[in-house]
mmCIF file of C-alpha atoms in Angstrom:
data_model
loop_
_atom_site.group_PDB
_atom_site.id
_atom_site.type_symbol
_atom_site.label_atom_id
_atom_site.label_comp_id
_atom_site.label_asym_id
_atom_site.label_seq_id
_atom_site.Cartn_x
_atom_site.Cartn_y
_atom_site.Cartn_z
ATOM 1 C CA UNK Q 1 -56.428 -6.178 0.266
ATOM 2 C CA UNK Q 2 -54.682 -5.665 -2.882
ATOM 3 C CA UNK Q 3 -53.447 -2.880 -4.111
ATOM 4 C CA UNK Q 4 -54.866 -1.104 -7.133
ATOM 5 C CA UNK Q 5 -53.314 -0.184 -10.476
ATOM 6 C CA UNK Q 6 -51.948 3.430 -10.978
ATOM 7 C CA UNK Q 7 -54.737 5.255 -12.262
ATOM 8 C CA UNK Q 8 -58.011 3.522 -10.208
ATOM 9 C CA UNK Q 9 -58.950 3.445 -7.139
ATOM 10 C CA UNK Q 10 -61.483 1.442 -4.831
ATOM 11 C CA UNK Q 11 -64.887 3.804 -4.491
ATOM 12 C CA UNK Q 12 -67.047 3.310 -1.235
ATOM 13 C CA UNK Q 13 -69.726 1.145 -2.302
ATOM 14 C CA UNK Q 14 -66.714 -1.063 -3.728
ATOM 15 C CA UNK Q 15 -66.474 -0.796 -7.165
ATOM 16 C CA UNK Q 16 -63.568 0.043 -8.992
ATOM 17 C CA UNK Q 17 -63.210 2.301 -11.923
ATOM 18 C CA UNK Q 18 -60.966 5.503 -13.378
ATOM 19 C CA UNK Q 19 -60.175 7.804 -11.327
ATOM 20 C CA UNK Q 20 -58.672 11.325 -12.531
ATOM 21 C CA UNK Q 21 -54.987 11.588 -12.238
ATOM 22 C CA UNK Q 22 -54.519 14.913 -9.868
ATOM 23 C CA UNK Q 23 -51.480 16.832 -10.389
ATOM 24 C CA UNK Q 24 -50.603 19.273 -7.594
ATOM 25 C CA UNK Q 25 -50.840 22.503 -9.181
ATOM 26 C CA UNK Q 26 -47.442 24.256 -9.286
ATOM 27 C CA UNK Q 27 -47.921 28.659 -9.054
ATOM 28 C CA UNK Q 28 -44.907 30.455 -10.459
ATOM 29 C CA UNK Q 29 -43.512 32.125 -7.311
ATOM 30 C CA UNK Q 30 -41.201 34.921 -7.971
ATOM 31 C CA UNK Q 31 -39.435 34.759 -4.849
ATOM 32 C CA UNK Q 32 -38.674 30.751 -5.788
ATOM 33 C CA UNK Q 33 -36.780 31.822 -8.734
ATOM 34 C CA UNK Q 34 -34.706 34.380 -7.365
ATOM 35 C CA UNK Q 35 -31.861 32.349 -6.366
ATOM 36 C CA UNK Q 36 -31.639 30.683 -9.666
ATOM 37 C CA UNK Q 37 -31.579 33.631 -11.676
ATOM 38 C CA UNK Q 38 -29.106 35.318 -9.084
ATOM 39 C CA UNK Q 39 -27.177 32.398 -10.049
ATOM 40 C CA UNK Q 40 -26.889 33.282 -13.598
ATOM 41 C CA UNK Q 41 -26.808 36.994 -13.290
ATOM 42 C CA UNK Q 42 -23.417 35.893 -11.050
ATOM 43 C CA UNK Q 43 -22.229 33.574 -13.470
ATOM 44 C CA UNK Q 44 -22.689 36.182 -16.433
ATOM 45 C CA UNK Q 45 -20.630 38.935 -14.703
ATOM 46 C CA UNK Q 46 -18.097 36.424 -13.566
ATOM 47 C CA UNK Q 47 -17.884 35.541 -17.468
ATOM 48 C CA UNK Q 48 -17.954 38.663 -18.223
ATOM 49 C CA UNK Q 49 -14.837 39.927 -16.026
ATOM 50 C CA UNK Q 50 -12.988 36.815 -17.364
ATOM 51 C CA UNK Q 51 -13.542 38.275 -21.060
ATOM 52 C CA UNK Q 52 -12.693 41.546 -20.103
ATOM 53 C CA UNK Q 53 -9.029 40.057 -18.231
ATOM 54 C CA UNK Q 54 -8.186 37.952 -20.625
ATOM 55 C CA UNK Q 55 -9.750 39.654 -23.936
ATOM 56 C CA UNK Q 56 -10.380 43.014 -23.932
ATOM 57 C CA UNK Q 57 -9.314 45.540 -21.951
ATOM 58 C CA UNK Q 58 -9.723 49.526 -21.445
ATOM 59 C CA UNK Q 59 -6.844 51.968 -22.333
ATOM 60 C CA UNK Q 60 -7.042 55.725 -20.889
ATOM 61 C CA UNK Q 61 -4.872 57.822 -23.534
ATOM 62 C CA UNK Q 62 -2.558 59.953 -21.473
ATOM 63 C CA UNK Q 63 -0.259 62.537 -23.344
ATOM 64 C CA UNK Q 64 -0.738 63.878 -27.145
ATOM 65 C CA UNK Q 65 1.797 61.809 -28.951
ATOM 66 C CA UNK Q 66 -1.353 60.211 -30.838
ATOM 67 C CA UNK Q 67 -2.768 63.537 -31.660
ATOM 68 C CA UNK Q 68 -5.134 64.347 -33.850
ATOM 69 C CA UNK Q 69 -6.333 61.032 -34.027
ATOM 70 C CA UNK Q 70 -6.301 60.414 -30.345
ATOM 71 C CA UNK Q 71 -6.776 62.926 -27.903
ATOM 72 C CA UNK Q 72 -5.501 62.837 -24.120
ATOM 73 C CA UNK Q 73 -8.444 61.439 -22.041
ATOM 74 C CA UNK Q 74 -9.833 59.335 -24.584
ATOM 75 C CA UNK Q 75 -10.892 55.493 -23.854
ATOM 76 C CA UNK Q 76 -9.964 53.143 -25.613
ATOM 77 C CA UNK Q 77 -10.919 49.243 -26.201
ATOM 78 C CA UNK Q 78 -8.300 47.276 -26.584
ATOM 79 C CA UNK Q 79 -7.707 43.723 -28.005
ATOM 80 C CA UNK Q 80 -5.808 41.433 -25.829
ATOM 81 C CA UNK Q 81 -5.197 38.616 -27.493
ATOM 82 C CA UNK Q 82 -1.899 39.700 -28.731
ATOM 83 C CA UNK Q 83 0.294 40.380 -31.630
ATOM 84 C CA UNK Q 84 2.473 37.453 -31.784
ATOM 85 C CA UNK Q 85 -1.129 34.870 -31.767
ATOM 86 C CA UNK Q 86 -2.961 37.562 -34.566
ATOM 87 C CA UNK Q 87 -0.266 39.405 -35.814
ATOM 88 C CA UNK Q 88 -0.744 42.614 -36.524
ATOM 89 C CA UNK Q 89 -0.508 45.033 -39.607
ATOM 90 C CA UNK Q 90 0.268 48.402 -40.718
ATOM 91 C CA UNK Q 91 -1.306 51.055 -39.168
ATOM 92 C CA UNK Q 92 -2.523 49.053 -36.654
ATOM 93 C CA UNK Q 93 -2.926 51.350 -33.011
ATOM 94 C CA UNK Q 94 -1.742 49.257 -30.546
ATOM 95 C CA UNK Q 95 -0.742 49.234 -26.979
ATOM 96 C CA UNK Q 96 2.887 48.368 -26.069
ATOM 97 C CA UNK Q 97 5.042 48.157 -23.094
ATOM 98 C CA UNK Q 98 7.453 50.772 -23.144
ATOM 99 C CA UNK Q 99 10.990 49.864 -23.794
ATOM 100 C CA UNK Q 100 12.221 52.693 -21.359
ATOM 101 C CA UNK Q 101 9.969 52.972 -18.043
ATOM 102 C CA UNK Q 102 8.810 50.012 -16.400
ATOM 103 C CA UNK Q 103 4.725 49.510 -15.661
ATOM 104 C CA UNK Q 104 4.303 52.184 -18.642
ATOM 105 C CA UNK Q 105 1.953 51.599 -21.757
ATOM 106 C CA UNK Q 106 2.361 53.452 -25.027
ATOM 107 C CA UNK Q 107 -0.141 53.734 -27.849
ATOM 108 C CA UNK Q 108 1.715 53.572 -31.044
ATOM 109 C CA UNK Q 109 0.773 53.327 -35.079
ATOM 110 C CA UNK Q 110 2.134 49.948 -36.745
ATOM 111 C CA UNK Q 111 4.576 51.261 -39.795
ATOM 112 C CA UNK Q 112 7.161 48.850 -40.538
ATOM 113 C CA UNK Q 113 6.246 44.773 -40.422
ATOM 114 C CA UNK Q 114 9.168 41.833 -39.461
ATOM 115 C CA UNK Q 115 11.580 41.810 -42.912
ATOM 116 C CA UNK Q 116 10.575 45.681 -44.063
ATOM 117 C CA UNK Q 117 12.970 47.735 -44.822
ATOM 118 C CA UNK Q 118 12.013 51.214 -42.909
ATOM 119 C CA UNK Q 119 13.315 54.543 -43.881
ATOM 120 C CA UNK Q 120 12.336 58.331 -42.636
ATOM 121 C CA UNK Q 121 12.987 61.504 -44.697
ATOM 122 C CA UNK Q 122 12.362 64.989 -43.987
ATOM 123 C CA UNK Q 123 9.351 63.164 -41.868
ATOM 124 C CA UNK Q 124 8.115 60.961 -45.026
ATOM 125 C CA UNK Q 125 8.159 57.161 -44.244
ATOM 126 C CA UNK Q 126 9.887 54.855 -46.841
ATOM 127 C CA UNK Q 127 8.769 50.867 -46.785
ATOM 128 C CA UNK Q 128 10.992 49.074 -48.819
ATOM 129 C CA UNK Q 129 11.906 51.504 -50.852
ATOM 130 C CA UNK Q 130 8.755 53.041 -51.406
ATOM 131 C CA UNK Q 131 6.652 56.224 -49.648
ATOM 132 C CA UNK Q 132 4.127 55.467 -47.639
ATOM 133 C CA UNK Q 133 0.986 57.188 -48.505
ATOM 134 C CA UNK Q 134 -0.366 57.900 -44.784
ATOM 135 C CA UNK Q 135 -4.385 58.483 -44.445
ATOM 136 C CA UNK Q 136 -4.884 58.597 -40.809
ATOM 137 C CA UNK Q 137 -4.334 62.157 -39.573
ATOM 138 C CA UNK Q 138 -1.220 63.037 -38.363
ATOM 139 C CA UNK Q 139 0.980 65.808 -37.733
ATOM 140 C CA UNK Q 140 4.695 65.830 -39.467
ATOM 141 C CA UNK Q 141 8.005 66.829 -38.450
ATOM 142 C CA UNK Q 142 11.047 67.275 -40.479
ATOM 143 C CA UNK Q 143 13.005 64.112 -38.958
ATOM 144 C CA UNK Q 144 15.343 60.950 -40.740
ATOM 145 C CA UNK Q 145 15.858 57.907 -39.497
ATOM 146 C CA UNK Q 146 17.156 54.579 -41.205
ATOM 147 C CA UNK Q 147 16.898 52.715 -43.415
ATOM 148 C CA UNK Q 148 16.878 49.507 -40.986
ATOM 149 C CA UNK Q 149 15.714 46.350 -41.603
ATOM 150 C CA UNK Q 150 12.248 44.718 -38.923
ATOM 151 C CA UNK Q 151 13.615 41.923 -37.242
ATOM 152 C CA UNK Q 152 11.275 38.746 -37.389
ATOM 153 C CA UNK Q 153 8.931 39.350 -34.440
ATOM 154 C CA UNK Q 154 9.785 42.763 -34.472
ATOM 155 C CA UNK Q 155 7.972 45.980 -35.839
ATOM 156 C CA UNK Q 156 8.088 49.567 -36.153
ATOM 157 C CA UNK Q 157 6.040 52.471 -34.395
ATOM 158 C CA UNK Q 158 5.605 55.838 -35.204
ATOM 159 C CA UNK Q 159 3.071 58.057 -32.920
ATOM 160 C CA UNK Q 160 0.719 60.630 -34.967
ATOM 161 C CA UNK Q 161 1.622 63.484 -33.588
ATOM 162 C CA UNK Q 162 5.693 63.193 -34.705
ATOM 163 C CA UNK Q 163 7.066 66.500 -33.085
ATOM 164 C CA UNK Q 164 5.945 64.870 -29.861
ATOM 165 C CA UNK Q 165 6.238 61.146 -30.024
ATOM 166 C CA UNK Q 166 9.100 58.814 -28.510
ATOM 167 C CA UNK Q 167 8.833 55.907 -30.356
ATOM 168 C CA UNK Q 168 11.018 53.274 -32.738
ATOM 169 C CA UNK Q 169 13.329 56.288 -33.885
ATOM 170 C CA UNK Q 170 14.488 56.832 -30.682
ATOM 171 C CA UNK Q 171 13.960 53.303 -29.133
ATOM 172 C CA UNK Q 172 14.263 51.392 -31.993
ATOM 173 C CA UNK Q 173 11.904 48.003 -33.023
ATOM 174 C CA UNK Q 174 9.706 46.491 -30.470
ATOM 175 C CA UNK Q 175 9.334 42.914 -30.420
ATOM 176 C CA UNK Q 176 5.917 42.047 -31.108
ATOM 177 C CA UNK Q 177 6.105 40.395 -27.494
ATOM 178 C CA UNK Q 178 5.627 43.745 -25.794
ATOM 179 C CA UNK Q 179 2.528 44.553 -27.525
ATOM 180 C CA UNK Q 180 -0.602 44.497 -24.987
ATOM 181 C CA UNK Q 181 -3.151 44.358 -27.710
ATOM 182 C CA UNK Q 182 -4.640 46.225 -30.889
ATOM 183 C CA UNK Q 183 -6.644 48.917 -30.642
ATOM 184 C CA UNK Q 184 -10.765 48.440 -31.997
ATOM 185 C CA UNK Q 185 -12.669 50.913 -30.944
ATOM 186 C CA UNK Q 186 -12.730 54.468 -29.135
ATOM 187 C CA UNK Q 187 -15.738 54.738 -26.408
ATOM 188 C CA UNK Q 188 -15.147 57.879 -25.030
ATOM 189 C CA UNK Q 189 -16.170 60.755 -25.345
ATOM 190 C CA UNK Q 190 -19.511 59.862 -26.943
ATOM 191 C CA UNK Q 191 -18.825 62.195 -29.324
ATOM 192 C CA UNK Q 192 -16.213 61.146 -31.327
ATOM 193 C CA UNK Q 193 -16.863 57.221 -30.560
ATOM 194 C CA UNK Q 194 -15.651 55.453 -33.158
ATOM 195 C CA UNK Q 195 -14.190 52.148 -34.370
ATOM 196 C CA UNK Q 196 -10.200 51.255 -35.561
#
């Protein structure tokens, strides 16, 4: 007997004609599609971790040398991608290693870029010869320091609150190596969230 063509079949008396194609009828079946999307929930928080190791990270402000700006206790997201790939510019917040206690981050303000000339008087910072009109709160002290000239790769920090901040006038320029990231955004406490 030969066999048919797809699509007909032999019918008892037989005769050959159409037959209806029959499709087995596939139900959607939740529990069938759990694994997969397990899968991609997974995958997303694995991508997601990656990001957050590599790109971003989250900064707990300890100690009021950012003040009023930052407060002690605030969170902070921070971008890791670094200063020497981006750069960074003035008045930039950014995380640094500290040049004075290992395994210890400081949050700093940006002031003087590689090839400024930097100058403090009676607390007023000088860039190249000219003040520096500041617009970010901050609190003022009465201190000098300089002039000195940024090394290339090299800046300048200054922290807010200047009465209470060790930064470049007492450990001088920080190569733009040590710098963790740039701050974007504050996330906590909900009600001063804001962006940088």
């Amino acid at each position: 007997m030969r066999s048919d063509p797809i699509g007909t079949s032999a019918s008892t008396s037989g005769l050959k004609g159409p037959v209806a194609e029959t499709t087995k009828r596939s139900w959607y079946c939740p529990s069938e599609q759990l694994p997969r999307r397990l899968k991609r929930v997974v995958v997303a928080l694995g991508m997601l971790m990656v990001a957050h190791s590599v790109l971003l990270q989250i900064s707990i402000v300890r100690g009021r040398s950012m003040q009023p700006v930052l407060r002690d206790g605030d969170r902070l997201v921070v971008d890791r991608l670094g200063a020497e790939a981006l750069g960074v510019g003035r008045f930039d917040v950014v995380v640094l290693q500290s040049p004075t206690e290992e395994g210890v981050d400081y949050v700093k303000r940006v002031v003087g870029l590689p090839g400024d000339e930097v100058m403090i008087r009676h607390g007023r910072v000088f860039v190249n010869g000219s003040m520096v009109e500041e617009h970010h709160g901050l609190i003022r002290d009465g201190t000098h320091a300089g002039p000195l000239i940024v090394p290339e790769r090299h800046c300048f920090v200054l922290g807010d609150n200047r009465p209470q901040s060790c930064d470049s006038r007492e450990f001088g320029v920080v190569p733009l190596a040590t710098i963790r990231g740039t701050v974007r955004a504050r996330v906590w406490p909900l009600d001063r969230v804001s962006l940088f």
